[in-house]
Amino acid sequence: MEYKKVLLNEDEMPCQWYNILADIKMNPPLGPDGNPIKPEQLAPVFPMNLIEQEVSSERWITIPEEVLGVLKIWRPSPLVRAFSLEKALGTPAKIYYKNESVSPPGSHKPNTAVPQAYYNKEFGIKKITTETGAGQWGSALSFACSQFGIECKIFMVRISFDQKPYRKLMMSAWGGNCVASPSTETKAGRDALERDPNTPGSLGIAISEAVEAAVSDTTGQTRYSLGSVLNHVMLHQTIIGLEAKKQFDKIGVYPDIVIGCAGGGSNFAGLAFPFVSDKINGKNIEIYPVEPQACPTLTKAPFVYDHGDTAGYTPLLPMHSLGHSFVPPPFHAGGLRYHGMAPTVSQLVSEGLITAKAVTQLDAYKAGILFSSTEGIIPAPETCHAIATVIDEANKAKEEGKEKVIVFNFSGHGLLDLSAYDKYFSGQLQNFSLSDEELLICQKAFEKFPKPSIVKSR
Ligand SMILES: Cc1ncc(COP(=O)(O)O)c(C=O)c1O
């Protein structure tokens, strides 16, 4: 019998995270003086225990019992075979997805929110500030902070704040305090509003606001938390891929293709990095991060040093970047509207270990609708991007008559994204494309910064 779901028992949950920094070489982040940043320079922003994780090159890092205890509210997550989607496509490919939408906030985000809240609490921090795009991260961190009794303040990108009122209410239910960004509460927000009072906002601006709000608390009891991009976030998310590998082992299957949508890179990395490790050790496997064509960080932007935020508060990170002042067009996948990309994911693209793909907004929604009508779960707009690529690959397998095994990360459900689906159904959504001239103008933002060197891990 072929099972619909492959499940793990709680005692089969991975008890260590996989750290890809043990297996690849990276350019260091740079401080304002252009020199590699020292861990203590990050101390006003993050607690030291998380900074230690950020710079660690230990291959395996133990997951604290208290963290596992909270993750068990919804983990291990199921690995599901998409039989009905396969049938609708008439493909010989076997399609599996790791269902991360089963968490309380509805996405993969609490996999890192929970350990981040835990390590802040351990370090004596009373309040955490953050930004949120789609609202998934803000709700995940509010949930995690409520589990550990910490205050949570969220700067939510204006366009999502207006499009997604129910996300704000979720944050409130978990005790989070959410304001629209740009706000008048910070200098970075006030500056952005002065530049453009009608700005839809961006993750870059919201990050600047949240960092400023943390470092300007003179009591020293507030820190900032980032929901993607950084090494420790990718680390925490690897529980997804580690579980998936155990689940595939149970049924004697190994994937040919691994796919995840990529905004800052964390859900993609979470599923993919344990498989990248196999690829480094000789496995033949294709690994695709998928981004929107309207924010083509990996497919069109160069690998450079750039700030992670708009105001330039963060260190210079070695990453693919559209320029830190880039404000993406207002497409409806808030979590993919980011100018940069995780340095680890960027490094893997530059080494050719993974290959980036881009899809249009309309193709993404079309794929999401096919998934909803076959597999039954309505995907988040971000997740739809991964599904569009899964469908392309399944159709390719059909043309080639190959029984490929495809796995993707079902990063979140779209039950609070129905206003975007409404716009799609009524024909109000359009594709956005950026001209080469527009891309070049945005890239002036990092023109004067040092250039990362080409480092090869193998
Ligand atoms: C459901 C969902 N998927 C994907 C993403 C993209 O983020 P990342 O690339 O860090 O996984 C987000 C971000 O908010 C999200 O909410």
Coordinates of C-alpha atoms and ligand atoms in Angstrom, one line a residue:
M1 CA 0.0 0.0 0.0
E2 CA 1.2 3.5 -0.8
Y3 CA 0.5 5.9 2.1
K4 CA -0.9 9.4 1.7
K5 CA 0.9 10.7 4.7
V6 CA 4.3 9.6 6.2
L7 CA 4.3 10.4 9.9
L8 CA 6.9 10.4 12.6
N9 CA 6.3 9.8 16.3
E10 CA 7.3 12.6 18.8
D11 CA 10.2 10.5 19.9
E12 CA 11.5 10.3 16.3
M13 CA 11.8 14.1 16.1
P14 CA 15.4 15.3 15.3
C15 CA 17.0 16.6 18.5
Q16 CA 19.8 18.5 16.7
W17 CA 19.8 21.1 14.0
Y18 CA 22.1 20.8 10.9
N19 CA 24.4 23.8 10.5
I20 CA 25.5 24.2 6.8
L21 CA 28.3 26.5 7.9
A22 CA 30.3 23.3 8.8
D23 CA 30.2 22.4 5.1
I24 CA 30.5 25.6 3.1
K25 CA 32.9 28.6 3.0
M26 CA 31.4 32.1 3.3
N27 CA 32.5 35.7 3.0
P28 CA 32.2 37.4 6.5
P29 CA 29.6 40.1 7.3
L30 CA 31.3 43.5 7.4
G31 CA 30.9 46.3 9.9
P32 CA 30.6 50.0 9.1
D33 CA 34.5 50.3 8.9
G34 CA 34.5 47.6 6.1
N35 CA 36.2 45.1 8.4
P36 CA 34.7 41.7 9.4
I37 CA 32.1 42.3 12.1
K38 CA 33.0 41.0 15.6
P39 CA 30.4 39.1 17.6
E40 CA 30.3 41.7 20.3
Q41 CA 29.4 44.4 17.8
L42 CA 26.0 42.6 17.4
A43 CA 25.3 42.5 21.1
P44 CA 23.0 45.6 21.2
V45 CA 20.8 43.9 18.6
F46 CA 20.8 40.1 19.5
P47 CA 21.3 38.2 22.7
M48 CA 24.8 36.7 22.9
N49 CA 23.6 33.0 22.9
L50 CA 22.0 33.6 19.5
I51 CA 25.1 35.5 18.2
E52 CA 27.2 32.4 19.1
Q53 CA 24.8 30.3 17.0
E54 CA 25.0 32.8 14.2
V55 CA 28.8 32.4 13.9
S56 CA 29.1 28.7 14.9
S57 CA 30.5 26.2 12.5
E58 CA 29.6 23.2 14.6
R59 CA 27.8 20.7 12.2
W60 CA 25.2 19.6 14.7
I61 CA 23.6 21.9 17.4
T62 CA 21.4 20.4 20.1
I63 CA 17.8 21.6 20.3
P64 CA 17.0 22.5 23.9
E65 CA 14.3 20.3 25.6
E66 CA 12.2 23.4 26.3
V67 CA 12.2 24.3 22.6
L68 CA 11.3 20.7 21.6
G69 CA 8.5 20.8 24.1
V70 CA 6.8 23.8 22.4
L71 CA 7.6 22.5 18.8
K72 CA 5.7 19.3 19.8
I73 CA 2.4 21.4 19.8
W74 CA 2.5 20.7 16.0
R75 CA 5.7 18.8 15.1
P76 CA 6.7 16.4 13.6
S77 CA 4.9 17.8 10.6
P78 CA 3.5 15.3 8.0
L79 CA 5.2 14.4 4.7
V80 CA 2.2 14.1 2.3
R81 CA 2.0 12.5 -1.1
A82 CA 0.0 14.7 -3.6
F83 CA -1.7 11.9 -5.4
S84 CA -4.6 14.0 -6.6
L85 CA -2.3 16.7 -8.0
E86 CA -0.3 14.0 -9.8
K87 CA -3.5 12.6 -11.3
A88 CA -4.7 16.0 -12.4
L89 CA -1.4 16.6 -14.1
G90 CA -1.2 13.1 -15.6
T91 CA 2.4 13.0 -14.6
P92 CA 4.6 9.9 -13.8
A93 CA 6.3 12.1 -11.1
K94 CA 5.7 11.4 -7.5
I95 CA 5.0 14.7 -5.7
Y96 CA 5.5 15.0 -1.9
Y97 CA 5.1 18.0 0.3
K98 CA 6.2 18.8 3.9
N99 CA 3.1 20.4 5.4
E100 CA 4.4 23.3 7.5
S101 CA 0.9 24.9 7.5
V102 CA -0.1 22.8 10.5
S103 CA 1.6 25.1 13.1
P104 CA -0.6 27.4 15.2
P105 CA 0.2 30.5 13.1
G106 CA -0.1 28.5 9.9
S107 CA 3.5 28.5 8.5
H108 CA 7.1 27.3 9.0
K109 CA 7.9 30.6 10.8
P110 CA 7.5 29.3 14.5
N111 CA 10.3 26.8 13.9
T112 CA 12.7 29.7 14.5
A113 CA 10.4 32.0 16.5
V114 CA 10.2 29.4 19.3
P115 CA 14.0 28.9 19.8
Q116 CA 14.6 32.7 19.3
A117 CA 12.1 33.5 22.1
Y118 CA 13.6 30.8 24.3
Y119 CA 17.2 32.0 23.9
N120 CA 16.2 35.7 24.5
K121 CA 14.4 34.6 27.7
E122 CA 17.4 32.6 28.8
F123 CA 19.5 35.8 28.3
G124 CA 17.2 37.8 30.5
I125 CA 15.5 39.8 27.7
K126 CA 12.0 41.1 28.4
K127 CA 10.9 42.5 25.0
I128 CA 11.5 41.5 21.4
T129 CA 11.0 43.8 18.3
T130 CA 10.6 42.6 14.8
E131 CA 9.2 43.3 11.3
T132 CA 6.7 41.3 9.4
G133 CA 5.8 41.2 5.7
A134 CA 2.9 38.9 5.1
G135 CA 2.1 38.8 8.9
Q136 CA 3.2 35.2 9.2
W137 CA 6.4 36.0 11.0
G138 CA 4.8 38.6 13.3
S139 CA 2.1 36.1 14.3
A140 CA 4.7 33.4 14.7
L141 CA 6.9 35.5 17.0
S142 CA 3.9 36.7 19.0
F143 CA 2.9 33.0 19.5
A144 CA 6.5 32.1 20.6
C145 CA 6.8 35.1 22.9
S146 CA 3.5 34.2 24.6
Q147 CA 4.9 30.7 25.2
F148 CA 7.9 32.2 27.1
G149 CA 6.2 35.2 28.7
I150 CA 8.1 37.9 26.6
E151 CA 6.6 41.2 25.2
C152 CA 6.5 41.4 21.4
K153 CA 6.4 44.5 19.2
I154 CA 5.9 44.1 15.4
F155 CA 6.3 46.6 12.6
M156 CA 4.1 45.3 9.7
V157 CA 4.8 46.4 6.1
R158 CA 2.0 48.9 5.3
I159 CA 0.6 47.1 2.3
S160 CA 0.1 43.8 4.2
F161 CA -1.2 45.7 7.3
D162 CA -4.0 47.0 5.1
Q163 CA -4.6 43.8 3.1
K164 CA -4.5 41.4 6.1
P165 CA -6.5 42.7 9.1
Y166 CA -6.9 39.2 10.6
R167 CA -3.1 38.7 10.9
K168 CA -3.0 41.7 13.3
L169 CA -5.8 40.2 15.3
M170 CA -3.9 36.9 15.6
M171 CA -0.9 38.9 16.9
S172 CA -3.2 40.6 19.5
A173 CA -4.6 37.2 20.6
W174 CA -1.0 36.1 21.4
G175 CA -0.3 39.5 23.1
G176 CA 1.8 41.1 20.3
N177 CA 1.6 44.8 19.6
C178 CA 1.5 45.5 15.8
V179 CA 1.8 48.8 14.0
A180 CA 2.0 49.7 10.3
S181 CA 5.4 50.4 8.8
P182 CA 6.6 53.0 8.0
S183 CA 5.4 54.4 11.3
T184 CA 6.1 57.7 13.0
E185 CA 7.6 55.8 16.0
T186 CA 11.1 55.7 14.6
K187 CA 13.5 57.9 12.7
A188 CA 13.7 55.3 9.9
G189 CA 9.9 55.3 9.6
R190 CA 9.6 59.1 9.7
D191 CA 12.3 59.4 7.0
A192 CA 10.6 56.9 4.7
L193 CA 7.2 58.7 5.1
E194 CA 8.9 62.0 4.3
R195 CA 10.3 60.4 1.1
D196 CA 6.9 59.0 0.1
P197 CA 3.9 59.5 2.3
N198 CA 1.9 56.9 0.3
T199 CA 4.6 54.2 0.3
P200 CA 3.4 50.6 0.5
G201 CA 6.4 50.0 2.8
S202 CA 8.9 47.3 2.4
L203 CA 10.6 44.6 4.6
G204 CA 13.8 46.7 4.4
I205 CA 12.1 49.7 6.0
A206 CA 10.3 47.6 8.6
I207 CA 13.6 45.9 9.6
S208 CA 15.2 49.4 10.1
E209 CA 12.3 50.4 12.3
A210 CA 12.5 47.2 14.4
V211 CA 16.3 47.4 14.9
E212 CA 16.0 51.1 15.8
A213 CA 13.3 50.3 18.4
A214 CA 15.4 47.6 20.0
V215 CA 18.7 49.4 20.2
S216 CA 17.2 52.7 21.4
D217 CA 15.7 51.0 24.6
T218 CA 18.0 52.4 27.2
T219 CA 17.1 49.7 29.8
G220 CA 19.1 47.1 27.7
Q221 CA 16.2 44.6 28.0
T222 CA 15.0 44.7 24.4
R223 CA 16.5 42.8 21.5
Y224 CA 15.6 42.5 17.8
S225 CA 14.6 39.3 16.1
L226 CA 14.7 38.5 12.4
G227 CA 12.4 35.9 10.8
S228 CA 14.7 34.9 7.9
V229 CA 18.0 35.7 6.2
L230 CA 20.4 35.1 9.1
N231 CA 22.4 31.9 9.6
H232 CA 20.8 31.0 12.9
V233 CA 17.3 31.2 11.3
M234 CA 18.3 28.8 8.6
L235 CA 19.7 26.6 11.2
H236 CA 16.5 26.4 13.2
Q237 CA 14.5 25.7 10.1
T238 CA 16.5 22.6 9.2
I239 CA 14.3 20.5 11.4
I240 CA 12.0 20.5 8.4
G241 CA 14.5 18.8 6.1
L242 CA 15.8 16.5 8.8
E243 CA 12.3 15.2 9.5
A244 CA 11.7 14.8 5.8
K245 CA 14.8 12.7 5.4
K246 CA 13.6 10.4 8.2
Q247 CA 10.2 10.2 6.6
F248 CA 11.6 9.3 3.2
D249 CA 13.9 6.7 4.8
K250 CA 10.7 5.1 6.3
I251 CA 9.3 4.5 2.8
G252 CA 12.6 3.8 1.1
V253 CA 12.4 6.8 -1.2
Y254 CA 14.9 9.6 -2.0
P255 CA 13.9 12.8 -3.9
D256 CA 15.3 13.8 -7.3
I257 CA 14.2 17.4 -6.9
V258 CA 13.7 19.7 -3.8
I259 CA 11.8 22.9 -4.1
G260 CA 10.9 25.8 -1.8
C261 CA 9.8 29.4 -2.4
A262 CA 12.4 32.0 -1.3
G263 CA 11.8 35.4 0.2
G264 CA 14.6 35.7 2.7
G265 CA 15.4 32.0 2.2
S266 CA 14.4 30.3 5.4
N267 CA 11.6 27.8 4.5
F268 CA 13.6 26.8 1.4
A269 CA 16.8 26.4 3.5
G270 CA 14.9 24.5 6.1
L271 CA 13.8 21.8 3.7
A272 CA 16.8 21.9 1.4
F273 CA 20.0 22.3 3.5
P274 CA 20.0 18.7 4.8
F275 CA 19.7 17.6 1.1
V276 CA 22.4 20.1 0.1
S277 CA 24.7 18.3 2.5
D278 CA 24.0 15.0 0.7
K279 CA 24.7 16.8 -2.6
I280 CA 28.0 18.1 -1.3
N281 CA 28.8 14.4 -0.5
G282 CA 28.0 13.2 -4.0
K283 CA 24.2 12.7 -4.3
N284 CA 22.7 13.6 -7.6
I285 CA 19.8 15.9 -6.7
E286 CA 18.4 19.1 -8.1
I287 CA 17.5 21.9 -5.6
Y288 CA 15.4 24.9 -6.6
P289 CA 14.7 28.1 -4.6
V290 CA 11.7 29.9 -6.3
E291 CA 11.2 33.6 -6.2
P292 CA 8.7 36.1 -7.8
Q293 CA 9.6 37.6 -11.1
A294 CA 8.7 40.9 -9.6
C295 CA 11.4 40.6 -7.0
P296 CA 14.1 38.7 -8.8
T297 CA 16.9 38.7 -6.2
L298 CA 18.6 35.4 -7.1
T299 CA 17.7 35.3 -10.8
K300 CA 18.5 38.9 -11.8
A301 CA 20.5 40.6 -9.0
P302 CA 24.2 40.3 -8.5
F303 CA 26.1 38.7 -5.5
V304 CA 27.4 41.7 -3.6
Y305 CA 27.8 43.2 -0.2
D306 CA 24.7 45.1 0.9
H307 CA 22.7 46.1 4.0
G308 CA 19.8 43.8 5.1
D309 CA 17.6 46.9 5.7
T310 CA 16.8 50.2 4.0
A311 CA 18.3 52.6 6.6
G312 CA 21.6 50.8 6.6
Y313 CA 21.6 49.8 10.3
T314 CA 22.5 46.1 9.7
P315 CA 26.0 44.9 8.8
L316 CA 27.0 44.5 5.1
L317 CA 25.9 40.9 4.2
P318 CA 27.4 38.9 1.3
M319 CA 24.2 38.2 -0.7
H320 CA 22.3 38.5 -3.9
S321 CA 20.6 41.9 -3.6
L322 CA 18.4 44.2 -5.7
G323 CA 19.8 47.1 -3.6
H324 CA 18.7 48.0 0.0
S325 CA 16.6 50.9 -1.2
F326 CA 14.6 48.7 -3.6
V327 CA 10.8 48.8 -2.9
P328 CA 9.2 45.8 -4.6
P329 CA 6.0 46.4 -6.6
P330 CA 2.8 45.7 -4.5
F331 CA 2.3 42.0 -5.5
H332 CA 0.4 39.8 -3.1
A333 CA 3.0 37.6 -1.6
G334 CA 4.2 39.9 1.2
G335 CA 6.8 37.4 2.5
L336 CA 8.6 37.4 -0.8
R337 CA 8.9 41.2 -1.1
Y338 CA 12.6 41.4 0.1
H339 CA 15.5 43.0 -1.7
G340 CA 18.1 40.5 -0.4
M341 CA 18.5 36.8 0.3
A342 CA 20.1 34.7 3.0
P343 CA 23.9 34.8 2.6
T344 CA 24.0 31.0 2.9
V345 CA 21.4 30.5 0.1
S346 CA 23.2 33.2 -2.0
Q347 CA 26.5 31.4 -1.5
L348 CA 25.0 28.0 -2.7
V349 CA 23.6 29.7 -5.8
S350 CA 26.9 31.3 -6.6
E351 CA 28.6 27.9 -6.2
G352 CA 26.0 26.2 -8.5
L353 CA 24.9 23.8 -5.8
I354 CA 21.3 25.0 -6.1
T355 CA 19.6 26.7 -9.1
A356 CA 17.1 29.6 -8.7
K357 CA 13.8 29.9 -10.6
A358 CA 11.4 32.8 -10.9
V359 CA 7.6 32.7 -11.6
T360 CA 5.0 35.3 -12.2
Q361 CA 2.2 36.3 -9.8
L362 CA -0.6 35.0 -12.1
D363 CA 1.2 31.6 -12.7
A364 CA 1.6 31.3 -8.9
Y365 CA -2.1 31.8 -8.1
K366 CA -3.1 29.5 -11.0
A367 CA -0.9 26.8 -9.4
G368 CA -2.4 27.5 -6.0
I369 CA -5.9 27.1 -7.3
L370 CA -5.0 23.7 -8.9
F371 CA -3.5 22.6 -5.6
S372 CA -6.6 23.7 -3.6
S373 CA -8.9 21.9 -5.9
T374 CA -6.9 18.7 -5.9
E375 CA -5.1 18.4 -2.5
G376 CA -7.7 20.5 -0.7
I377 CA -5.5 22.9 1.2
I378 CA -5.5 26.6 0.1
P379 CA -1.8 27.7 0.0
A380 CA -0.3 31.0 1.1
P381 CA 0.5 33.2 -1.9
E382 CA 4.2 32.6 -1.1
T383 CA 3.8 28.8 -1.2
C384 CA 2.0 29.1 -4.6
H385 CA 5.4 30.1 -6.1
A386 CA 6.9 26.8 -5.1
I387 CA 3.8 24.9 -6.4
A388 CA 4.1 26.6 -9.8
T389 CA 7.6 25.2 -10.1
V390 CA 6.6 21.8 -8.9
I391 CA 3.9 21.7 -11.6
D392 CA 6.5 22.8 -14.3
E393 CA 8.9 20.0 -13.1
A394 CA 6.0 17.4 -13.0
N395 CA 5.0 18.4 -16.6
K396 CA 8.7 18.1 -17.7
A397 CA 8.8 14.6 -16.1
K398 CA 5.7 13.8 -18.1
E399 CA 7.3 15.0 -21.4
E400 CA 10.4 13.0 -20.6
G401 CA 8.4 10.0 -19.4
K402 CA 10.5 10.0 -16.1
E403 CA 9.2 8.9 -12.7
K404 CA 10.9 11.7 -10.8
V405 CA 10.4 12.2 -7.1
I406 CA 9.7 15.8 -6.3
V407 CA 9.4 17.2 -2.7
F408 CA 8.5 20.8 -1.8
N409 CA 7.9 22.8 1.3
F410 CA 4.3 23.7 1.8
S411 CA 5.4 26.7 3.8
G412 CA 2.0 28.0 4.8
H413 CA -1.8 28.0 4.3
G414 CA -3.6 31.0 2.7
L415 CA -6.7 31.1 4.9
L416 CA -5.8 34.7 5.9
D417 CA -4.9 35.6 2.3
L418 CA -8.3 35.3 0.8
S419 CA -8.6 38.9 -0.2
A420 CA -5.7 38.3 -2.6
Y421 CA -7.5 35.2 -3.9
D422 CA -10.6 37.5 -4.3
K423 CA -8.5 39.9 -6.5
Y424 CA -7.2 37.0 -8.5
F425 CA -10.7 35.6 -9.2
S426 CA -12.0 39.0 -10.2
G427 CA -9.1 39.6 -12.6
Q428 CA -7.6 42.5 -10.7
L429 CA -4.2 40.9 -10.2
Q430 CA -1.5 41.6 -12.8
N431 CA 2.1 40.5 -13.4
F432 CA 4.9 43.0 -12.7
S433 CA 8.1 43.0 -14.6
L434 CA 11.1 45.1 -13.9
S435 CA 13.1 46.6 -16.7
D436 CA 16.9 46.3 -16.8
E437 CA 17.1 50.1 -16.3
E438 CA 15.0 50.0 -13.1
L439 CA 17.2 47.2 -11.8
L440 CA 20.4 49.1 -12.6
I441 CA 19.1 52.2 -10.8
C442 CA 18.3 50.2 -7.6
Q443 CA 21.8 48.6 -7.7
K444 CA 23.4 52.0 -7.2
A445 CA 22.7 51.5 -3.5
F446 CA 25.6 49.1 -3.1
E447 CA 28.0 50.5 -5.8
K448 CA 30.5 51.9 -3.3
F449 CA 30.6 48.8 -0.9
P450 CA 33.4 46.3 -1.0
K451 CA 32.8 43.3 -3.3
P452 CA 32.6 39.7 -1.9
S453 CA 35.3 37.3 -3.1
I454 CA 34.5 34.2 -5.1
V455 CA 34.8 31.5 -2.5
K456 CA 34.5 27.8 -3.4
S457 CA 33.6 25.3 -0.7
R458 CA 34.8 22.3 -2.7
Ligands
LIG1 C1 4.0 31.2 4.1 C2 5.3 31.8 3.8 N1 6.1 31.2 2.9 C3 7.3 31.7 2.6 C4 7.7 32.9 3.1 C5 9.1 33.5 2.7 O1 10.0 33.6 3.7 P1 11.3 32.7 3.7 O2 11.9 32.8 2.4 O3 12.1 33.2 4.8 O4 10.8 31.3 4.0 C6 6.9 33.6 4.1 C7 7.4 34.9 4.7 O5 6.6 35.5 5.3 C8 5.7 33.0 4.4 O6 4.9 33.6 5.3

